[in-house]
PDB file of C-alpha atoms and ligand atoms in Angstrom:
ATOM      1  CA  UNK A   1     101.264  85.342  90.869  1.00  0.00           C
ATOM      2  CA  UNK A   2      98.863  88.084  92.189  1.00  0.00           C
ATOM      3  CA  UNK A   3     101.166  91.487  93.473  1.00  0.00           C
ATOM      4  CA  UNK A   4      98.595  93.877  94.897  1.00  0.00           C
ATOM      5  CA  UNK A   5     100.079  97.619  95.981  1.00  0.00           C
ATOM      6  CA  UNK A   6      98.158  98.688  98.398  1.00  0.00           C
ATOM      7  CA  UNK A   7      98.360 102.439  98.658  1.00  0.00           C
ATOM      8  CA  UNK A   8      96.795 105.450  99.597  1.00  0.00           C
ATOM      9  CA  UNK A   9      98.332 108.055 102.492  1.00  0.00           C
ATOM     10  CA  UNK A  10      98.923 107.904 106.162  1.00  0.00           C
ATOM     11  CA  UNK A  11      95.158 106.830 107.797  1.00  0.00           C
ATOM     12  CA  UNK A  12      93.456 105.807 104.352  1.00  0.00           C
ATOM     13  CA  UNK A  13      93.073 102.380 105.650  1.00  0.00           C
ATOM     14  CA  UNK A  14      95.753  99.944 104.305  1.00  0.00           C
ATOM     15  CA  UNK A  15      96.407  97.998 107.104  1.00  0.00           C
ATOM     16  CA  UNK A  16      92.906  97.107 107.817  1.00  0.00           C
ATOM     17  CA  UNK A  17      92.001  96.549 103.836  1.00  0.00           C
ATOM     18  CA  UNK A  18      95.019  94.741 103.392  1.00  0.00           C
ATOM     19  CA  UNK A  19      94.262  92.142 106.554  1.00  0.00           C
ATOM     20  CA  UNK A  20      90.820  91.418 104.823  1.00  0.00           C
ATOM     21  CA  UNK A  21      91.697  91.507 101.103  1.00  0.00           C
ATOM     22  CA  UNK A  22      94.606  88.967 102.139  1.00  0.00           C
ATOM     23  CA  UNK A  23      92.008  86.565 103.996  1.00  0.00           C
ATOM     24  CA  UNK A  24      89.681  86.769 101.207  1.00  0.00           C
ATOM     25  CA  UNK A  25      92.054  86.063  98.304  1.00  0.00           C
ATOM     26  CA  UNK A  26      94.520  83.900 100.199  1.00  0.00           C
ATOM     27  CA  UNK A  27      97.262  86.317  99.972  1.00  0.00           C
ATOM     28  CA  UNK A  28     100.420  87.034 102.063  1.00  0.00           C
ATOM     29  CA  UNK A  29     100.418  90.357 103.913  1.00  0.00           C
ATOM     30  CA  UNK A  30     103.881  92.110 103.624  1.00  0.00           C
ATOM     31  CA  UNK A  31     103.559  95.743 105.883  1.00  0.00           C
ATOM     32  CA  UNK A  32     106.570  97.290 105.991  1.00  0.00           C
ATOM     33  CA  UNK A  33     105.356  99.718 108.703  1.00  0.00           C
ATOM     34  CA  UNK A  34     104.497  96.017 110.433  1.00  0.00           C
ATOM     35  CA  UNK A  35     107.751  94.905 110.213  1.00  0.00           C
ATOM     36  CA  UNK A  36     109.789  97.919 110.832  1.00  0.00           C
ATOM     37  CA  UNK A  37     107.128  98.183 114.543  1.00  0.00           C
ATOM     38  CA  UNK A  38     108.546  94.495 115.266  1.00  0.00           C
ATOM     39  CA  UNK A  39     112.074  95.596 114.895  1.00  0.00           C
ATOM     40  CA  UNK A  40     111.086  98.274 117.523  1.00  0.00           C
ATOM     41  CA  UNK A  41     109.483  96.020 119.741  1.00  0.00           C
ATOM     42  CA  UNK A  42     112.643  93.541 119.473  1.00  0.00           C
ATOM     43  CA  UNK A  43     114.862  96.250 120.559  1.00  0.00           C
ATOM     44  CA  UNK A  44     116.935  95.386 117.306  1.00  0.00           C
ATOM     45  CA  UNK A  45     119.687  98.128 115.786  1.00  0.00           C
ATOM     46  CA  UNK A  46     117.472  98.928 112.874  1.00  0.00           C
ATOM     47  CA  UNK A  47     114.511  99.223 115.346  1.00  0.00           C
ATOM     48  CA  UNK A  48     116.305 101.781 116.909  1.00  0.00           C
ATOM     49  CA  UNK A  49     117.315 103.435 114.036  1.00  0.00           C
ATOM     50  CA  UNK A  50     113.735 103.122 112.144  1.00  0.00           C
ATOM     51  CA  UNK A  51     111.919 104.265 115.624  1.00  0.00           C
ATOM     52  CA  UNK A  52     114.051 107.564 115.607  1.00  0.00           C
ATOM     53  CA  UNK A  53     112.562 108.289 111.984  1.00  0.00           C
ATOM     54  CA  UNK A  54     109.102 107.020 112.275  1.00  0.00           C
ATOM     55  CA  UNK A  55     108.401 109.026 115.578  1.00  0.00           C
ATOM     56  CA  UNK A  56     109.366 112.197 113.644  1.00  0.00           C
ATOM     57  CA  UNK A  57     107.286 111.165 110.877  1.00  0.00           C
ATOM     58  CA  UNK A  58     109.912 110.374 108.264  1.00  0.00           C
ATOM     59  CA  UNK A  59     110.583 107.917 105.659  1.00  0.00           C
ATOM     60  CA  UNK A  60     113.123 104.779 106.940  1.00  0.00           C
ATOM     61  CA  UNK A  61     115.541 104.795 104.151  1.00  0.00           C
ATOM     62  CA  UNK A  62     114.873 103.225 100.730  1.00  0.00           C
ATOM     63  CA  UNK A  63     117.684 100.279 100.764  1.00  0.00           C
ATOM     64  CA  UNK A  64     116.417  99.545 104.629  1.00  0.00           C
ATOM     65  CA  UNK A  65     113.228  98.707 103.294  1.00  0.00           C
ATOM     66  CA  UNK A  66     113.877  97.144 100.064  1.00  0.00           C
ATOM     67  CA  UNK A  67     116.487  94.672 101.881  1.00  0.00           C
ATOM     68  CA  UNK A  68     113.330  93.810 104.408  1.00  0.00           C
ATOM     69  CA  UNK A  69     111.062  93.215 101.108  1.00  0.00           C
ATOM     70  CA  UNK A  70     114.141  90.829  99.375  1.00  0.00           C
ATOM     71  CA  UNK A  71     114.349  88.736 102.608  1.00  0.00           C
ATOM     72  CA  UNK A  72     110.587  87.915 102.195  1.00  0.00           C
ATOM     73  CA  UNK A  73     110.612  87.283  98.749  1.00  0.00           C
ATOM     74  CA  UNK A  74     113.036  84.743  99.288  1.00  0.00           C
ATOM     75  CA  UNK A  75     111.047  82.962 102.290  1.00  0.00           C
ATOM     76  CA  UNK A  76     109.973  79.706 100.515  1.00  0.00           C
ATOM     77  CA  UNK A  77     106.280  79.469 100.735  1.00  0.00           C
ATOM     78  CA  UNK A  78     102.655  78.309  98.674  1.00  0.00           C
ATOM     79  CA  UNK A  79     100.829  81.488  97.776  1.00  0.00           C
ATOM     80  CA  UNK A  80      98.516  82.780  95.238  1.00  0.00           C
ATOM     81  CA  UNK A  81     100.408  85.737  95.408  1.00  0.00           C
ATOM     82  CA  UNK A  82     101.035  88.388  97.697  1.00  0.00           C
ATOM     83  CA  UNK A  83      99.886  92.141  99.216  1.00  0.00           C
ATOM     84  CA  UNK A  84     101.699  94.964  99.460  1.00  0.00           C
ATOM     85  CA  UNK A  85     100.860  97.686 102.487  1.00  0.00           C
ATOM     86  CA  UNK A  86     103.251 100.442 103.178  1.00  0.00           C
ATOM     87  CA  UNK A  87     105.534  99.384  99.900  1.00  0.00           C
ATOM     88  CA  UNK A  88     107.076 101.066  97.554  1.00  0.00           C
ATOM     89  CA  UNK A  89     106.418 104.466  99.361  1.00  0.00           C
ATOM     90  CA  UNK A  90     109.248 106.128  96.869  1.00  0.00           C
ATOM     91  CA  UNK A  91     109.752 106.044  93.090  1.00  0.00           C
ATOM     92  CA  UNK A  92     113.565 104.660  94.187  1.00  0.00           C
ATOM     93  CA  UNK A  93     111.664 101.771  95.945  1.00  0.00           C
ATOM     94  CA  UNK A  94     109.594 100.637  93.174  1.00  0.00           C
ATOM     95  CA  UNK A  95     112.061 100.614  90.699  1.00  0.00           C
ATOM     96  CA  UNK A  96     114.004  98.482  92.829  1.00  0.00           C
ATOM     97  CA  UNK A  97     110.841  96.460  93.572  1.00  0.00           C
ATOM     98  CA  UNK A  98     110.328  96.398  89.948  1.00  0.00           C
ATOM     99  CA  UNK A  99     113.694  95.008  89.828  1.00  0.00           C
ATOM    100  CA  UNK A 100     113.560  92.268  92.661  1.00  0.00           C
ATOM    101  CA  UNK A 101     109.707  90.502  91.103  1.00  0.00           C
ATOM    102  CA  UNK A 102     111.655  90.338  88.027  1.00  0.00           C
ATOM    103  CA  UNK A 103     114.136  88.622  88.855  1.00  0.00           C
ATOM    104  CA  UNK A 104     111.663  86.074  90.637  1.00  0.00           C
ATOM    105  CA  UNK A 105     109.732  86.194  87.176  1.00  0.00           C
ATOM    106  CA  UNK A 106     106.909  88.513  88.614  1.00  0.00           C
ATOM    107  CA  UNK A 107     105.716  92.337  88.885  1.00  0.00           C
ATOM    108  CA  UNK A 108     103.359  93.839  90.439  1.00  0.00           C
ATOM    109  CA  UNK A 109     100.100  92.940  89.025  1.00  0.00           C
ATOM    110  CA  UNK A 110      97.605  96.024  89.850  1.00  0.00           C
ATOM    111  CA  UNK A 111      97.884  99.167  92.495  1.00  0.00           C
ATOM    112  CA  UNK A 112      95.267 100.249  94.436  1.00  0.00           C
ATOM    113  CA  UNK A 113      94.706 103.771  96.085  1.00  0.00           C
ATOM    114  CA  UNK A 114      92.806 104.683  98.715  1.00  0.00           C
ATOM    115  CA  UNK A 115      91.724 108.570  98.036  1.00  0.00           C
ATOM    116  CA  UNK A 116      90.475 109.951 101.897  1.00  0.00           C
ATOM    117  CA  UNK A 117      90.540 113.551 101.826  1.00  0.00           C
ATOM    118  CA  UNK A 118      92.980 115.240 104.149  1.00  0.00           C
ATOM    119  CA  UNK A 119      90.466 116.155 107.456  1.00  0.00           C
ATOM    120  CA  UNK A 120      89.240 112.611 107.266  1.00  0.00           C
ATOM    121  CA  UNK A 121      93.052 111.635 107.497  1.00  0.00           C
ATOM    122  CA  UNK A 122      94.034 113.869 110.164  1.00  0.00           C
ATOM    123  CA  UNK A 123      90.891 112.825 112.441  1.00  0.00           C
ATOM    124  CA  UNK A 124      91.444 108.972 111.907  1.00  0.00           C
ATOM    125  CA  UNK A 125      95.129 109.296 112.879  1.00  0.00           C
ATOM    126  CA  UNK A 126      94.261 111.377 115.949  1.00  0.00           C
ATOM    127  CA  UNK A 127      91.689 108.952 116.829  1.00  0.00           C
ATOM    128  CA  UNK A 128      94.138 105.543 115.964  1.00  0.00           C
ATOM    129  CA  UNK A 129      96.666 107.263 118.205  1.00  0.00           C
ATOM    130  CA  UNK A 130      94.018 107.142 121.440  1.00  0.00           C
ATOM    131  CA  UNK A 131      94.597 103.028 121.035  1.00  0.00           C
ATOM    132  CA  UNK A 132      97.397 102.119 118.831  1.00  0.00           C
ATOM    133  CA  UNK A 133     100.466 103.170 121.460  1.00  0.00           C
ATOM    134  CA  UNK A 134     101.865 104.805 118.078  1.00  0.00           C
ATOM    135  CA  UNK A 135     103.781 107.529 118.632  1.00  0.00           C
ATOM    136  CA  UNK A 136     103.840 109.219 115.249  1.00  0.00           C
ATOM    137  CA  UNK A 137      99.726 108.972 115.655  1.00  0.00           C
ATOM    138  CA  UNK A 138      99.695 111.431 118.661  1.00  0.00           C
ATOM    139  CA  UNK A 139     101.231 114.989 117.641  1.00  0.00           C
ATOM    140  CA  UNK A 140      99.451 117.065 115.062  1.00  0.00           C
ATOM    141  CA  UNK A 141     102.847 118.377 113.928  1.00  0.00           C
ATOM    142  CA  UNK A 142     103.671 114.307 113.080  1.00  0.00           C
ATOM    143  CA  UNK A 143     100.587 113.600 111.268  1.00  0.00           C
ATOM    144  CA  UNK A 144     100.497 116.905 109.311  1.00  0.00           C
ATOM    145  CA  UNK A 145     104.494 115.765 108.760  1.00  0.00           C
ATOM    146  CA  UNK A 146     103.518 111.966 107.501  1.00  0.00           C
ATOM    147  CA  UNK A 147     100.928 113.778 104.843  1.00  0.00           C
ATOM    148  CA  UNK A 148     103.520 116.151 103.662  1.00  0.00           C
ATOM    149  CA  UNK A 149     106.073 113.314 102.856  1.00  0.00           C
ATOM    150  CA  UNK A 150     102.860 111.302 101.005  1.00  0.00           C
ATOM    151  CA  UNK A 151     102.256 114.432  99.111  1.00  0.00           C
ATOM    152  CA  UNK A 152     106.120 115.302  98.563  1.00  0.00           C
ATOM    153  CA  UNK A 153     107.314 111.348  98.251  1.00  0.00           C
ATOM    154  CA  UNK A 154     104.824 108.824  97.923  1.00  0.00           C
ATOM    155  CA  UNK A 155     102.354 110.254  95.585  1.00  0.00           C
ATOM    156  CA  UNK A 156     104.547 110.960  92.643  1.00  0.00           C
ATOM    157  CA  UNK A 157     103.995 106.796  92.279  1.00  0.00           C
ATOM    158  CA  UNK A 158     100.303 107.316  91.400  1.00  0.00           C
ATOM    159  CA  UNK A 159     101.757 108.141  87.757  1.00  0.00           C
ATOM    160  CA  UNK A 160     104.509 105.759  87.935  1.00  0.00           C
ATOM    161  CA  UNK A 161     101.753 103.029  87.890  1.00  0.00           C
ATOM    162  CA  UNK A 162      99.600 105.062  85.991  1.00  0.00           C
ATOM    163  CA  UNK A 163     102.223 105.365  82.522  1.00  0.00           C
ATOM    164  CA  UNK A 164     102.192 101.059  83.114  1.00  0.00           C
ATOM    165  CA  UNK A 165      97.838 101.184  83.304  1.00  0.00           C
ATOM    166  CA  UNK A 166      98.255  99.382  86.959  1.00  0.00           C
ATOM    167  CA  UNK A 167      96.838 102.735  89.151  1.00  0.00           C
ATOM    168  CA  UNK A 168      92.949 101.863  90.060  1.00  0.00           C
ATOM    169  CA  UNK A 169      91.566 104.865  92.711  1.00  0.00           C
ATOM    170  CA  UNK A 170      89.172 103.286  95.498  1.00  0.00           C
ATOM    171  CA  UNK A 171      87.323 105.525  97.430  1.00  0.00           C
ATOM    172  CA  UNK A 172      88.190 105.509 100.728  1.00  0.00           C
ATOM    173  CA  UNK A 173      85.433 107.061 102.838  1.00  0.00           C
ATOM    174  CA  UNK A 174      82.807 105.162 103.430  1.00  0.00           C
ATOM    175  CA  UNK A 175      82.474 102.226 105.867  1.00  0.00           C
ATOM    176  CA  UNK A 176      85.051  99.790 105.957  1.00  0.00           C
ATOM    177  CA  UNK A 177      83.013  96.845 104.287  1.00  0.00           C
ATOM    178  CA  UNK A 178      81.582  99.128 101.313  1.00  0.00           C
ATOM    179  CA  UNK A 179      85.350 100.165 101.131  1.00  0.00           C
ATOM    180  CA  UNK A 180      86.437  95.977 101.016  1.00  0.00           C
ATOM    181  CA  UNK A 181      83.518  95.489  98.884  1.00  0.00           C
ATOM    182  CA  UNK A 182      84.938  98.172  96.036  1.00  0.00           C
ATOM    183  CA  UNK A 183      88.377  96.829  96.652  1.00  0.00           C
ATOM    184  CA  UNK A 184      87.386  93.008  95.609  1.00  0.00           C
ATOM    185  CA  UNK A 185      85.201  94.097  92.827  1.00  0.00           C
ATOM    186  CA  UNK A 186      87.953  95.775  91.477  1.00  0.00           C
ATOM    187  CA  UNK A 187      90.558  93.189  91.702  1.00  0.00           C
ATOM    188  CA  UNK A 188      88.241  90.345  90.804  1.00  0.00           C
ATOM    189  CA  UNK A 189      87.482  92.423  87.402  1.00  0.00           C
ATOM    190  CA  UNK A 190      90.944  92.923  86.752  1.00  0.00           C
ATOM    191  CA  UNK A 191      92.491  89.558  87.656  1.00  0.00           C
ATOM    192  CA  UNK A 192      90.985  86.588  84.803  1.00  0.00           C
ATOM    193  CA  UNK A 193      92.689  83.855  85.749  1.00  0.00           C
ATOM    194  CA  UNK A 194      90.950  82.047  89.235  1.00  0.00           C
ATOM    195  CA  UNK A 195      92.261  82.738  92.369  1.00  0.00           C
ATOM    196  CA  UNK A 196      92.083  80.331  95.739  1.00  0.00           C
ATOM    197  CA  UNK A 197      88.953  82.157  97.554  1.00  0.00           C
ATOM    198  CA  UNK A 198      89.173  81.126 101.319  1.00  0.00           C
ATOM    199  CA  UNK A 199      85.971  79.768 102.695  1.00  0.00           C
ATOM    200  CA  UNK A 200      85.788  82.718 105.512  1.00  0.00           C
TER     201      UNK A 200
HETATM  202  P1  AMP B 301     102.845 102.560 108.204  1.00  0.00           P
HETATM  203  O1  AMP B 301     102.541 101.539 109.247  1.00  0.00           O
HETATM  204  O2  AMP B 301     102.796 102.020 106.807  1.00  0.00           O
HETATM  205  O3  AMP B 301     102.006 103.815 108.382  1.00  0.00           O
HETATM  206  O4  AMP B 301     104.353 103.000 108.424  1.00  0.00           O
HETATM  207  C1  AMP B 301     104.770 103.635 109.612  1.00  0.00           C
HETATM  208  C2  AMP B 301     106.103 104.310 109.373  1.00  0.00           C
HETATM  209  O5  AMP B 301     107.085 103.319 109.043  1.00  0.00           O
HETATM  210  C3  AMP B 301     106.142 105.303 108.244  1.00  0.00           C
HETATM  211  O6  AMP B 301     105.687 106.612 108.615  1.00  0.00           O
HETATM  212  C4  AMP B 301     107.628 105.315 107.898  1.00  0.00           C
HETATM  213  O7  AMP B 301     108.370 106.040 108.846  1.00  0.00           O
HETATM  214  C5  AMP B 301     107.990 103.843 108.072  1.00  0.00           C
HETATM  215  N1  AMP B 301     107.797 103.089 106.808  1.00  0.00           N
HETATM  216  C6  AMP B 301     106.890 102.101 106.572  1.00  0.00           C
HETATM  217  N2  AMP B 301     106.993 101.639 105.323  1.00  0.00           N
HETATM  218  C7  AMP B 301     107.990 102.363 104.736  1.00  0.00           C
HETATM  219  C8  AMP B 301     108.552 102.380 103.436  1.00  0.00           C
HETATM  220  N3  AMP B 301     108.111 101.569 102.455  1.00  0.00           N
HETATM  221  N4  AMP B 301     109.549 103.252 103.196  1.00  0.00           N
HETATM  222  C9  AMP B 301     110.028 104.073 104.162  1.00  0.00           C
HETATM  223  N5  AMP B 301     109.537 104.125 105.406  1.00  0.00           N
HETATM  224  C10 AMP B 301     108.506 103.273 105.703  1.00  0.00           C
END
């Protein structure tokens, strides 16, 4: 089974890596920023309680999302394995993470991270938050926010996967196919055994 972490900070590009790496390698997409926007749009209890946090910028807590990541773990279904976007975004939620693939005889195979330096960031958010209807895309105060709590948070998991040889940097800045193109190169070096390859 193929776990790819795909990570990197707020605006490096996950979400639209992740949608083509997943096509290309036949892989499920699990975004927990996805899911947690679909319990918003549901008008659900954690919605409400996740869209309070995420419009301020902050982290939904850690057993919130790790209960959302069990429930699709246990989902029944064919794959080649599976992507992570948005996941583990503390050292609390990997180790838990670490936890849950074992006990499904798994772990995470490889992480990848997207390095964008922090102007790029701030521009592409500002620019996402013209179209996306996201409301922690708009303020400068948010954005700035979301990068402090990747710097503060998230990135102390580059050497949690570094100490276990899984952390690969991808450059992030050029366009997004040379960006795809590094991506697969990368995994298809590191992953040996074949892999279903869609026809698209
Ligand atoms: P994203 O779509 O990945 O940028 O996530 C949007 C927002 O959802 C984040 O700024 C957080 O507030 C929340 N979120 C998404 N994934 C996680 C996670 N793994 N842990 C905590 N909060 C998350």
């Amino acid at each position: 089974m193929l776990n790819l972490v795909l990570f990197g900070p707020p605006g490096a590009g996950k979400g639209t890596q992740a949608i083509r790496l997943a096509e290309k390698f036949n892989l499920v997409h699990i975004s927990t920023g996805d899911i947690l926007r679909q319990e918003i749009a549901s008008k659900t209890e954690l919605g409400r309680v996740a869209g309070e946090l995420i419009d301020k910028g902050e982290l939904v807590p850690d057993d919130v999302v790790i209960s959302m990541i069990e429930s699709r773990l246990k989902k029944p279904r064919c794959t080649v394995g599976f992507i992570f976007d948005g996941f583990p975004r503390t050292v609390a939620q990997a180790l838990a993470f670490d936890k849950l693939l074992m006990k499904h005889h798994s772990k995470v195979s490889v992480m990848l991270c997207l390095v964008v330096d922090k102007g790029e960031l701030v521009e592409r958010l500002h620019k996402r938050g013209l179209t996306s209807g996201r409301g922690d895309d708009l303020e400068t105060t948010t954005i700035e926010h979301r990068i402090d709590i990747y710097n503060e948070k998230t990135s102390p998991l580059i050497k949690y996967y570094e100490s276990q040889g899984k952390y690969f940097p991808i450059p992030g800045m050029g366009t997004i196919e040379e960006i795809t193109e590094s991506l697969i190169h990368t995994i298809e070096k590191f992953n040996t055994k074949p892999i279903a390859v869609t026809s698209k």
